[in-house]
Coordinates of C-alpha atoms in Angstrom, one line a residue:
Chain A
M4 CA 85.1 -139.1 131.8
E5 CA 83.0 -141.2 134.3
A6 CA 80.8 -139.7 137.0
G7 CA 82.5 -139.8 140.4
D8 CA 81.0 -139.7 143.8
M9 CA 79.0 -136.6 144.9
V10 CA 81.3 -133.9 146.2
R11 CA 79.9 -130.7 147.9
Y12 CA 81.8 -127.6 147.1
K13 CA 81.8 -124.3 148.9
A14 CA 82.7 -121.4 146.5
T15 CA 83.3 -117.7 147.4
I16 CA 82.6 -115.4 144.6
A17 CA 82.8 -111.6 143.9
Y18 CA 80.6 -109.7 141.3
D19 CA 79.9 -106.3 140.0
G20 CA 76.1 -106.2 140.2
T21 CA 75.8 -103.3 137.7
D22 CA 74.8 -105.3 134.6
F23 CA 72.8 -108.1 136.4
S24 CA 69.0 -108.2 137.2
G25 CA 70.0 -109.5 140.6
F26 CA 71.5 -112.7 141.8
Q27 CA 68.5 -115.1 141.5
V28 CA 67.8 -116.8 138.3
Q29 CA 64.6 -115.6 136.6
P30 CA 62.8 -116.1 133.2
K31 CA 64.2 -112.9 131.7
G32 CA 67.3 -110.9 132.4
R33 CA 70.9 -111.7 133.1
T34 CA 71.6 -113.2 136.6
V35 CA 74.6 -114.1 138.6
Q36 CA 73.0 -117.5 139.4
G37 CA 72.2 -118.0 135.7
E38 CA 75.7 -117.3 134.6
L39 CA 77.2 -119.6 137.2
E40 CA 74.9 -122.4 136.5
K41 CA 75.6 -122.1 132.8
A42 CA 79.3 -122.3 133.5
L43 CA 78.9 -125.4 135.7
A44 CA 76.8 -127.1 133.1
Q45 CA 79.4 -126.3 130.4
M46 CA 82.0 -128.0 132.7
D47 CA 79.9 -131.3 133.0
K48 CA 78.4 -132.2 129.6
G49 CA 75.5 -129.9 130.0
K50 CA 74.3 -131.3 133.3
F51 CA 72.2 -128.9 135.3
I52 CA 73.7 -128.2 138.8
R53 CA 71.7 -126.0 141.2
I54 CA 73.8 -123.5 143.2
H55 CA 72.6 -122.5 146.8
P56 CA 73.9 -119.0 148.0
A57 CA 74.1 -117.8 151.4
G58 CA 71.7 -115.0 150.3
R59 CA 70.5 -113.2 147.2
T60 CA 71.2 -109.6 146.1
D61 CA 69.0 -107.2 144.1
A62 CA 69.7 -105.8 140.7
G63 CA 72.7 -103.4 140.8
V64 CA 73.9 -104.7 144.2
H65 CA 77.4 -106.0 144.5
A66 CA 79.2 -108.7 146.4
A67 CA 82.9 -108.6 147.5
Q68 CA 82.5 -112.2 149.0
L69 CA 79.4 -114.2 148.6
V70 CA 79.5 -117.8 149.7
L71 CA 77.4 -120.5 147.9
H72 CA 77.5 -124.3 147.7
F73 CA 76.7 -127.0 145.0
D74 CA 77.0 -130.7 144.6
Y75 CA 79.2 -132.1 141.9
T76 CA 79.7 -135.5 140.5
S77 CA 82.1 -135.0 137.6
T78 CA 85.7 -136.3 138.2
I79 CA 87.2 -132.9 137.3
P80 CA 89.7 -132.2 140.0
K81 CA 89.2 -129.1 142.1
E82 CA 91.9 -127.0 140.6
G83 CA 90.6 -127.6 137.1
L84 CA 87.0 -126.7 138.3
F85 CA 88.2 -123.5 139.8
K86 CA 90.1 -122.4 136.7
G87 CA 87.4 -123.5 134.4
L88 CA 84.7 -121.6 136.2
N89 CA 86.9 -118.4 136.2
V90 CA 87.3 -118.9 132.4
L91 CA 83.6 -119.7 131.6
T92 CA 82.0 -117.0 133.7
P93 CA 81.8 -113.4 132.3
N94 CA 84.3 -111.0 133.6
D95 CA 82.0 -109.2 136.0
I96 CA 82.0 -112.5 138.2
S97 CA 85.0 -114.0 139.8
I98 CA 85.4 -117.2 141.7
L99 CA 87.8 -116.3 144.5
Y100 CA 88.0 -119.5 146.4
L101 CA 86.6 -123.1 145.9
E102 CA 86.9 -125.8 148.6
R103 CA 85.5 -129.2 149.2
V104 CA 83.3 -129.3 152.2
A105 CA 81.3 -131.9 154.2
N106 CA 78.0 -133.1 152.6
D107 CA 76.0 -131.4 155.3
F108 CA 77.5 -127.9 154.8
H109 CA 74.7 -125.4 153.9
A110 CA 75.7 -122.0 152.6
R111 CA 72.5 -120.4 153.8
Y112 CA 71.4 -122.3 156.9
Q113 CA 74.8 -122.3 158.5
A114 CA 75.6 -118.6 157.8
K115 CA 75.9 -117.1 161.3
S116 CA 76.1 -113.4 160.2
K117 CA 76.7 -111.1 157.3
M118 CA 78.6 -107.9 156.7
Y119 CA 77.5 -105.3 154.2
S120 CA 78.8 -101.9 153.2
Y121 CA 77.0 -99.0 151.7
R122 CA 79.0 -96.2 150.0
V123 CA 77.9 -92.6 149.4
D124 CA 79.8 -90.3 147.1
N125 CA 79.6 -86.9 149.0
Q126 CA 81.5 -84.7 146.6
G127 CA 79.7 -81.8 145.0
V128 CA 80.3 -83.2 141.5
R129 CA 79.6 -86.9 141.0
N130 CA 82.6 -89.1 140.4
P131 CA 82.1 -90.9 137.1
F132 CA 84.4 -93.8 138.2
T133 CA 82.3 -94.7 141.2
R134 CA 78.8 -94.0 139.8
N135 CA 78.1 -97.7 139.8
F136 CA 79.5 -98.3 143.2
A137 CA 78.4 -95.4 145.3
L138 CA 75.2 -93.3 145.7
H139 CA 75.9 -89.6 144.8
H140 CA 74.6 -87.4 147.6
P141 CA 76.1 -84.0 147.3
Y142 CA 74.6 -82.3 150.3
P143 CA 76.6 -81.4 153.4
L144 CA 76.5 -84.2 155.9
N145 CA 77.1 -84.2 159.7
Q146 CA 79.1 -87.2 160.8
A147 CA 78.3 -87.0 164.5
K148 CA 74.5 -86.9 163.6
A149 CA 74.9 -89.9 161.3
E150 CA 76.9 -91.9 164.0
A151 CA 74.3 -91.1 166.7
A152 CA 71.5 -92.3 164.4
L153 CA 73.5 -95.6 163.7
A154 CA 74.1 -96.2 167.3
V155 CA 70.2 -96.5 167.8
L156 CA 70.2 -99.5 165.6
V157 CA 72.8 -101.8 167.4
G158 CA 71.3 -104.6 169.2
T159 CA 68.2 -106.7 168.8
H160 CA 65.2 -104.9 167.6
D161 CA 62.1 -105.4 165.4
F162 CA 63.1 -103.8 162.1
T163 CA 59.7 -103.6 160.5
S164 CA 60.2 -99.9 159.9
F165 CA 63.3 -100.7 157.8
C166 CA 61.8 -103.6 155.7
S167 CA 60.2 -103.4 152.3
M168 CA 56.5 -104.1 152.5
K169 CA 57.1 -106.5 149.5
T170 CA 58.7 -109.0 152.0
D171 CA 57.3 -112.5 152.8
K172 CA 59.1 -112.7 156.2
V173 CA 57.0 -112.7 159.2
D174 CA 59.6 -112.3 161.9
K175 CA 61.2 -108.9 161.6
V176 CA 63.5 -109.2 164.7
R177 CA 67.2 -109.1 163.8
T178 CA 70.4 -108.4 165.7
I179 CA 72.8 -105.8 164.6
Y180 CA 76.3 -106.2 165.9
E181 CA 77.9 -103.2 164.2
A182 CA 76.7 -100.1 162.4
S183 CA 79.5 -97.8 161.7
L184 CA 80.7 -95.1 159.4
K185 CA 84.2 -94.4 158.0
I186 CA 84.9 -91.3 155.8
D187 CA 87.7 -91.5 153.2
E188 CA 89.3 -88.1 153.3
T189 CA 90.7 -88.3 149.8
T190 CA 87.6 -89.3 147.9
K191 CA 85.1 -88.0 150.4
E192 CA 83.3 -91.3 150.2
W193 CA 81.2 -92.3 153.2
I194 CA 81.5 -96.0 153.8
F195 CA 78.8 -97.5 156.2
T196 CA 79.4 -100.9 157.5
F197 CA 76.6 -103.2 158.9
H198 CA 77.3 -106.6 160.6
G199 CA 74.2 -108.5 161.7
D200 CA 72.8 -112.0 162.1
G201 CA 70.6 -111.3 159.1
F202 CA 69.0 -108.4 157.2
L203 CA 65.4 -107.9 155.9
Y204 CA 64.4 -107.0 152.3
N205 CA 65.8 -103.6 151.5
M206 CA 66.8 -103.1 155.1
I207 CA 70.2 -101.5 154.6
R208 CA 69.1 -99.3 151.7
I209 CA 66.2 -98.0 153.9
I210 CA 68.5 -97.6 157.0
V211 CA 71.0 -95.5 155.0
G212 CA 68.3 -93.6 153.4
T213 CA 67.1 -92.6 156.8
V214 CA 70.5 -91.9 158.2
L215 CA 71.2 -89.5 155.3
E216 CA 68.0 -87.6 156.0
I217 CA 69.3 -87.1 159.6
A218 CA 72.9 -86.3 158.5
D219 CA 71.8 -83.7 155.9
G220 CA 69.4 -82.0 158.3
R221 CA 66.1 -83.1 156.8
K222 CA 65.3 -85.0 160.0
E223 CA 66.5 -84.7 163.7
V224 CA 68.7 -87.4 165.4
E225 CA 65.9 -88.1 167.8
E226 CA 63.7 -89.3 164.9
M227 CA 65.8 -92.5 164.5
K228 CA 64.5 -94.0 167.8
K229 CA 60.9 -93.0 166.9
V230 CA 61.2 -94.5 163.5
L231 CA 62.5 -97.8 164.9
E232 CA 59.8 -98.0 167.6
A233 CA 57.0 -97.2 165.2
R234 CA 57.4 -100.5 163.3
D235 CA 55.9 -98.8 160.3
R236 CA 57.7 -98.7 157.0
N237 CA 56.0 -95.4 156.1
V238 CA 57.8 -93.3 158.7
A239 CA 61.4 -94.3 157.7
G240 CA 63.3 -92.7 154.8
P241 CA 63.4 -93.7 151.2
T242 CA 64.9 -97.0 149.8
I243 CA 68.0 -95.4 148.2
G244 CA 69.7 -96.8 145.1
P245 CA 71.2 -100.3 145.0
Q246 CA 74.6 -99.2 143.6
G247 CA 76.1 -98.3 146.8
L248 CA 75.3 -101.7 148.5
R249 CA 77.9 -104.5 148.6
L250 CA 77.9 -107.8 150.5
E251 CA 81.3 -107.8 152.1
K252 CA 81.4 -111.1 153.9
V253 CA 79.4 -114.1 155.2
H254 CA 80.6 -115.5 158.5
Y255 CA 80.1 -119.2 159.5
Chain B
M7 CA 67.8 -64.0 126.5
E8 CA 70.2 -61.9 124.5
A9 CA 73.5 -63.1 123.1
G10 CA 76.4 -61.5 125.0
D11 CA 80.0 -61.0 124.2
M12 CA 82.1 -64.0 123.4
V13 CA 83.6 -65.5 126.5
R14 CA 86.2 -68.2 126.4
Y15 CA 85.8 -71.0 129.0
K16 CA 88.3 -73.5 130.2
A17 CA 86.7 -76.7 131.6
T18 CA 88.3 -79.6 133.4
I19 CA 86.3 -82.8 133.0
A20 CA 86.5 -86.4 134.1
Y21 CA 85.0 -89.4 132.4
D22 CA 84.7 -93.1 132.6
G23 CA 85.7 -94.2 129.0
T24 CA 84.2 -97.6 129.2
D25 CA 81.0 -96.8 127.2
F26 CA 82.4 -94.3 124.8
S27 CA 83.9 -94.8 121.3
G28 CA 86.6 -92.4 122.3
F29 CA 86.7 -88.7 122.9
Q30 CA 86.4 -87.4 119.4
V31 CA 83.0 -86.9 117.8
Q32 CA 82.4 -89.3 114.9
P33 CA 79.6 -90.3 112.6
K34 CA 78.6 -93.4 114.5
G35 CA 79.1 -94.2 118.2
R36 CA 78.7 -92.3 121.5
T37 CA 81.6 -90.0 122.2
V38 CA 82.7 -87.7 125.1
Q39 CA 82.8 -84.7 122.6
G40 CA 79.4 -85.5 121.2
E41 CA 77.8 -85.6 124.6
L42 CA 79.4 -82.3 125.7
E43 CA 78.6 -80.5 122.5
K44 CA 75.0 -81.8 122.8
A45 CA 74.7 -80.4 126.4
L46 CA 76.2 -77.1 125.3
A47 CA 73.8 -76.8 122.6
Q48 CA 70.9 -77.6 124.9
M49 CA 72.1 -74.7 127.1
D50 CA 72.0 -72.2 124.2
K51 CA 68.9 -72.8 122.2
G52 CA 70.5 -75.5 120.0
K53 CA 73.4 -73.4 119.0
F54 CA 76.4 -75.6 117.9
I55 CA 79.5 -74.8 120.0
R56 CA 82.8 -76.6 119.2
I57 CA 84.9 -77.8 122.1
H58 CA 88.7 -78.0 121.8
P59 CA 90.4 -80.6 124.1
A60 CA 94.0 -80.7 125.2
G61 CA 94.1 -84.1 123.5
R62 CA 91.9 -87.0 122.6
T63 CA 91.6 -90.4 124.1
D64 CA 90.6 -93.7 122.5
A65 CA 87.7 -96.0 123.2
G66 CA 87.8 -97.4 126.7
V67 CA 90.4 -94.9 127.9
H68 CA 89.6 -92.7 130.9
A69 CA 90.2 -89.2 132.1
A70 CA 90.5 -88.0 135.7
Q71 CA 91.2 -84.4 134.5
L72 CA 91.1 -83.5 130.8
V73 CA 91.1 -79.8 130.0
L74 CA 89.2 -78.3 127.1
H75 CA 88.2 -74.8 126.0
F76 CA 85.1 -73.5 124.1
D77 CA 83.7 -70.0 123.2
Y78 CA 80.3 -69.0 124.5
T79 CA 78.1 -66.0 123.7
S80 CA 75.0 -66.8 125.9
T81 CA 74.5 -64.7 128.9
I82 CA 74.0 -67.7 131.2
P83 CA 76.3 -66.9 134.2
K84 CA 79.2 -69.2 134.8
E85 CA 77.7 -71.0 137.9
G86 CA 74.5 -71.8 135.9
L87 CA 76.5 -73.0 133.0
F88 CA 78.6 -75.3 135.3
K89 CA 75.6 -76.7 137.0
G90 CA 73.6 -77.1 133.8
L91 CA 76.3 -79.0 132.0
N92 CA 76.6 -81.4 135.0
V93 CA 72.9 -82.0 134.8
L94 CA 72.7 -82.4 130.9
T95 CA 75.7 -84.6 130.5
P96 CA 75.3 -88.4 131.2
N97 CA 76.6 -89.6 134.4
D98 CA 79.9 -91.1 133.0
I99 CA 81.1 -87.5 132.4
S100 CA 81.6 -84.8 135.1
I101 CA 82.5 -81.2 134.7
L102 CA 84.9 -80.7 137.7
Y103 CA 85.9 -77.1 137.1
L104 CA 84.8 -74.3 134.8
E105 CA 86.6 -71.0 134.6
R106 CA 86.6 -67.9 132.3
V107 CA 89.9 -67.5 130.6
A108 CA 91.6 -65.0 128.2
N109 CA 90.4 -65.2 124.6
D110 CA 93.8 -66.4 123.6
F111 CA 93.9 -69.5 125.9
H112 CA 94.1 -72.7 123.9
A113 CA 93.7 -76.0 125.7
R114 CA 96.0 -78.0 123.2
Y115 CA 98.6 -75.5 122.0
Q116 CA 99.3 -74.2 125.5
A117 CA 99.5 -77.5 127.2
K118 CA 103.0 -78.0 128.5
S119 CA 102.8 -81.5 129.6
K120 CA 100.5 -84.4 130.4
M121 CA 100.4 -87.1 133.1
Y122 CA 98.9 -90.5 132.5
S123 CA 98.5 -93.6 134.6
Y124 CA 98.2 -97.2 133.6
R125 CA 96.8 -99.8 136.0
V126 CA 97.4 -103.5 136.0
D127 CA 95.5 -105.9 138.2
N128 CA 98.1 -108.4 139.1
Q129 CA 96.0 -110.7 141.3
G130 CA 95.5 -114.4 140.3
V131 CA 91.8 -114.0 139.9
R132 CA 90.5 -110.8 138.1
N133 CA 88.8 -108.3 140.3
P134 CA 85.4 -107.6 138.8
F135 CA 85.1 -104.2 140.2
T136 CA 88.3 -102.9 138.4
R137 CA 87.8 -104.8 135.1
N138 CA 87.0 -101.6 133.3
F139 CA 89.9 -99.7 135.0
A140 CA 92.9 -102.1 135.0
L141 CA 94.4 -104.6 132.8
H142 CA 94.2 -108.1 134.3
H143 CA 97.7 -109.7 134.0
P144 CA 97.8 -112.5 136.6
Y145 CA 101.5 -113.6 136.1
P146 CA 104.3 -113.1 138.6
L147 CA 106.0 -109.7 138.0
N148 CA 109.4 -108.5 139.0
Q149 CA 109.3 -104.9 140.2
A150 CA 113.0 -104.1 140.0
K151 CA 113.1 -105.3 136.3
A152 CA 110.1 -103.2 135.5
E153 CA 111.6 -100.1 137.1
A154 CA 114.9 -100.7 135.3
A155 CA 113.0 -100.8 132.1
L156 CA 111.1 -97.6 132.8
A157 CA 114.2 -95.8 133.7
V158 CA 115.5 -96.3 130.1
L159 CA 112.7 -94.2 128.7
V160 CA 113.2 -91.0 130.8
G161 CA 114.7 -88.2 128.8
T162 CA 114.3 -87.1 125.3
H163 CA 114.2 -89.8 122.7
D164 CA 112.8 -90.8 119.3
F165 CA 109.8 -93.0 120.4
T166 CA 109.1 -94.5 116.9
S167 CA 109.3 -98.1 118.4
F168 CA 106.4 -97.1 120.9
C169 CA 104.1 -95.4 118.4
S170 CA 101.3 -97.1 116.4
M171 CA 102.0 -97.1 112.7
K172 CA 98.5 -95.7 112.2
T173 CA 99.9 -92.2 113.3
D174 CA 100.1 -89.2 111.1
K175 CA 102.8 -87.5 113.2
V176 CA 106.2 -87.3 111.5
D177 CA 108.2 -86.0 114.5
K178 CA 108.5 -89.0 117.0
V179 CA 110.8 -87.2 119.5
R180 CA 109.3 -86.7 122.9
T181 CA 110.6 -86.0 126.4
I182 CA 109.5 -88.1 129.3
Y183 CA 110.1 -86.5 132.7
E184 CA 108.8 -89.3 134.8
A185 CA 108.2 -93.1 134.2
S186 CA 107.5 -94.7 137.5
L187 CA 105.7 -97.5 139.2
K188 CA 103.8 -97.8 142.6
I189 CA 102.3 -101.0 143.8
D190 CA 99.2 -101.0 146.0
E191 CA 99.9 -103.7 148.6
T192 CA 96.2 -104.2 149.4
T193 CA 94.9 -104.6 145.9
K194 CA 98.0 -105.8 144.2
E195 CA 97.4 -103.1 141.6
W196 CA 100.5 -101.9 139.7
I197 CA 100.1 -98.2 139.0
F198 CA 102.4 -96.8 136.2
T199 CA 102.7 -93.0 136.0
F200 CA 104.1 -91.2 133.0
H201 CA 104.7 -87.6 132.7
G202 CA 106.0 -86.0 129.6
D203 CA 105.7 -83.1 127.1
G204 CA 103.6 -85.2 124.8
F205 CA 102.8 -88.8 123.9
L206 CA 102.5 -90.5 120.5
Y207 CA 99.5 -92.6 119.3
N208 CA 99.1 -95.7 121.6
M209 CA 102.6 -94.9 123.1
I210 CA 101.8 -95.7 126.7
R211 CA 99.9 -98.8 126.0
I212 CA 102.9 -100.1 123.9
I213 CA 105.4 -99.0 126.6
V214 CA 103.5 -100.8 129.3
G215 CA 103.0 -103.8 127.1
T216 CA 106.7 -104.0 126.7
V217 CA 107.5 -103.4 130.3
L218 CA 105.1 -106.2 131.3
E219 CA 107.0 -108.6 128.9
I220 CA 110.2 -107.7 130.8
A221 CA 108.6 -107.9 134.3
D222 CA 107.2 -111.2 133.7
G223 CA 110.3 -112.7 132.3
R224 CA 109.3 -113.0 128.5
K225 CA 112.1 -110.4 127.7
E226 CA 115.3 -109.3 129.4
V227 CA 115.7 -105.8 130.8
E228 CA 118.5 -105.1 128.4
E229 CA 116.0 -105.4 125.6
M230 CA 114.3 -102.1 126.5
K231 CA 117.3 -100.0 125.3
K232 CA 117.5 -102.0 122.0
V233 CA 113.8 -101.6 121.4
L234 CA 114.0 -97.9 121.9
E235 CA 117.1 -97.5 119.7
A236 CA 115.6 -99.7 116.9
R237 CA 113.0 -97.1 116.0
D238 CA 110.8 -99.9 114.8
R239 CA 107.3 -100.5 116.1
N240 CA 107.7 -104.3 115.4
V241 CA 110.3 -104.9 118.0
A242 CA 108.3 -103.5 120.9
G243 CA 105.7 -105.4 122.8
P244 CA 101.9 -105.4 122.1
T245 CA 99.5 -102.6 122.3
I246 CA 97.7 -103.6 125.5
G247 CA 94.1 -102.9 126.3
P248 CA 92.7 -99.3 126.7
Q249 CA 91.0 -99.9 130.1
G250 CA 94.1 -99.5 132.2
L251 CA 94.9 -96.0 130.7
R252 CA 93.9 -92.8 132.3
L253 CA 94.7 -89.2 131.6
E254 CA 95.5 -87.8 135.0
K255 CA 96.4 -84.2 134.4
V256 CA 97.3 -81.6 131.8
H257 CA 99.8 -79.0 132.9
Y258 CA 99.9 -75.4 131.6

């Protein structure tokens, strides 16, 4: 097979983050990027092809629809590449869609907004089937208080209080378009949804950690505004577990 | 703490079978029974307490509600035992209910019927989030044919054709009260439900393996009756994967 012209591909993938040391390739540990780049190389005589995701996720965090791009010169047709990647990746990763895009498409720079969900298992006894996909928090939660706390976050704010101090980002101003809550009456699962132009390191895990403190009565609703305005990570709640977090969609 | 009178407990448990070598304790491998008996021993100064389940499940098979009984002489009150067991068992097992029962209650002998489900992921690309809880079968399936094949099984029949030859059971006659199918339009998941007075070794996995052959066109609907009447394991379909199978309920 001869090398063809360079083609840029946009791929939308899903993965169960449970058994990954995060998205980004690293010297040790199994990563989503590592598995995808290995599969791409297998499809093109071992040639290394770098993938560029819209964003990265930490160990244990999931993605229902993450977008990425990569450049490909093999003459394998799109349908063959799509099927081959699904065969060559392990079964905790799926390639949902693959499309040819213009050579100036960039998965990260052109992403306009992202939507994440965070799931909380609020049953008294943990649900073994969702233990990798929801945080078990068995204390009585007040929905109205949680929603009042979420409402404080909507809009453009400096989210320093909700950002891990391990970040390298200087600008902590982000815009949240939606911060909502839905409760599944059958499973008692609390599903938080966040839609914003971008999210800081650990931002959603710290936000939900703080909202749970308010919803279960450890903090008052009024605290949320004070925490936001303090611009101090130390006054917000804990960074809760990664398992409840899921990247739902990247908008372009 | 002094030993009290013997008390028989009935427990209802749930587990994700993915990481277990089945329910029954064995020399090697992590088992549900082994973990539960270890937790019980920890609650009573290391004393060995045997648990008696309504039935066993194979490696990879799940339970939403399995019932078991055991005898206990420690004076730990019921609520403490319930909480302690949930703390001491790993997080892929949950104790949902615990109740004191009469000393002649027997989880297995008194079980009147059982309900199982089998889930099939019928999307073209596998769903990484349900890979441990559904069989991925990406071929077009005909619902009417599947339902016609299931209807053949309802009633009292000799199910030799749908029983693993590795069984030690001689009597292969069982009664199926319900064999139905529901399709989740959002996830495209096919959820089979079986309710019967008892099930033979691998019976549901062979039944659904055969129904899928009919639903995807490899076999005709008329074959189902012939397979049942042949009383020959070799004419039925394959024993499909354990991950789609779940014990839903035990009726007394």
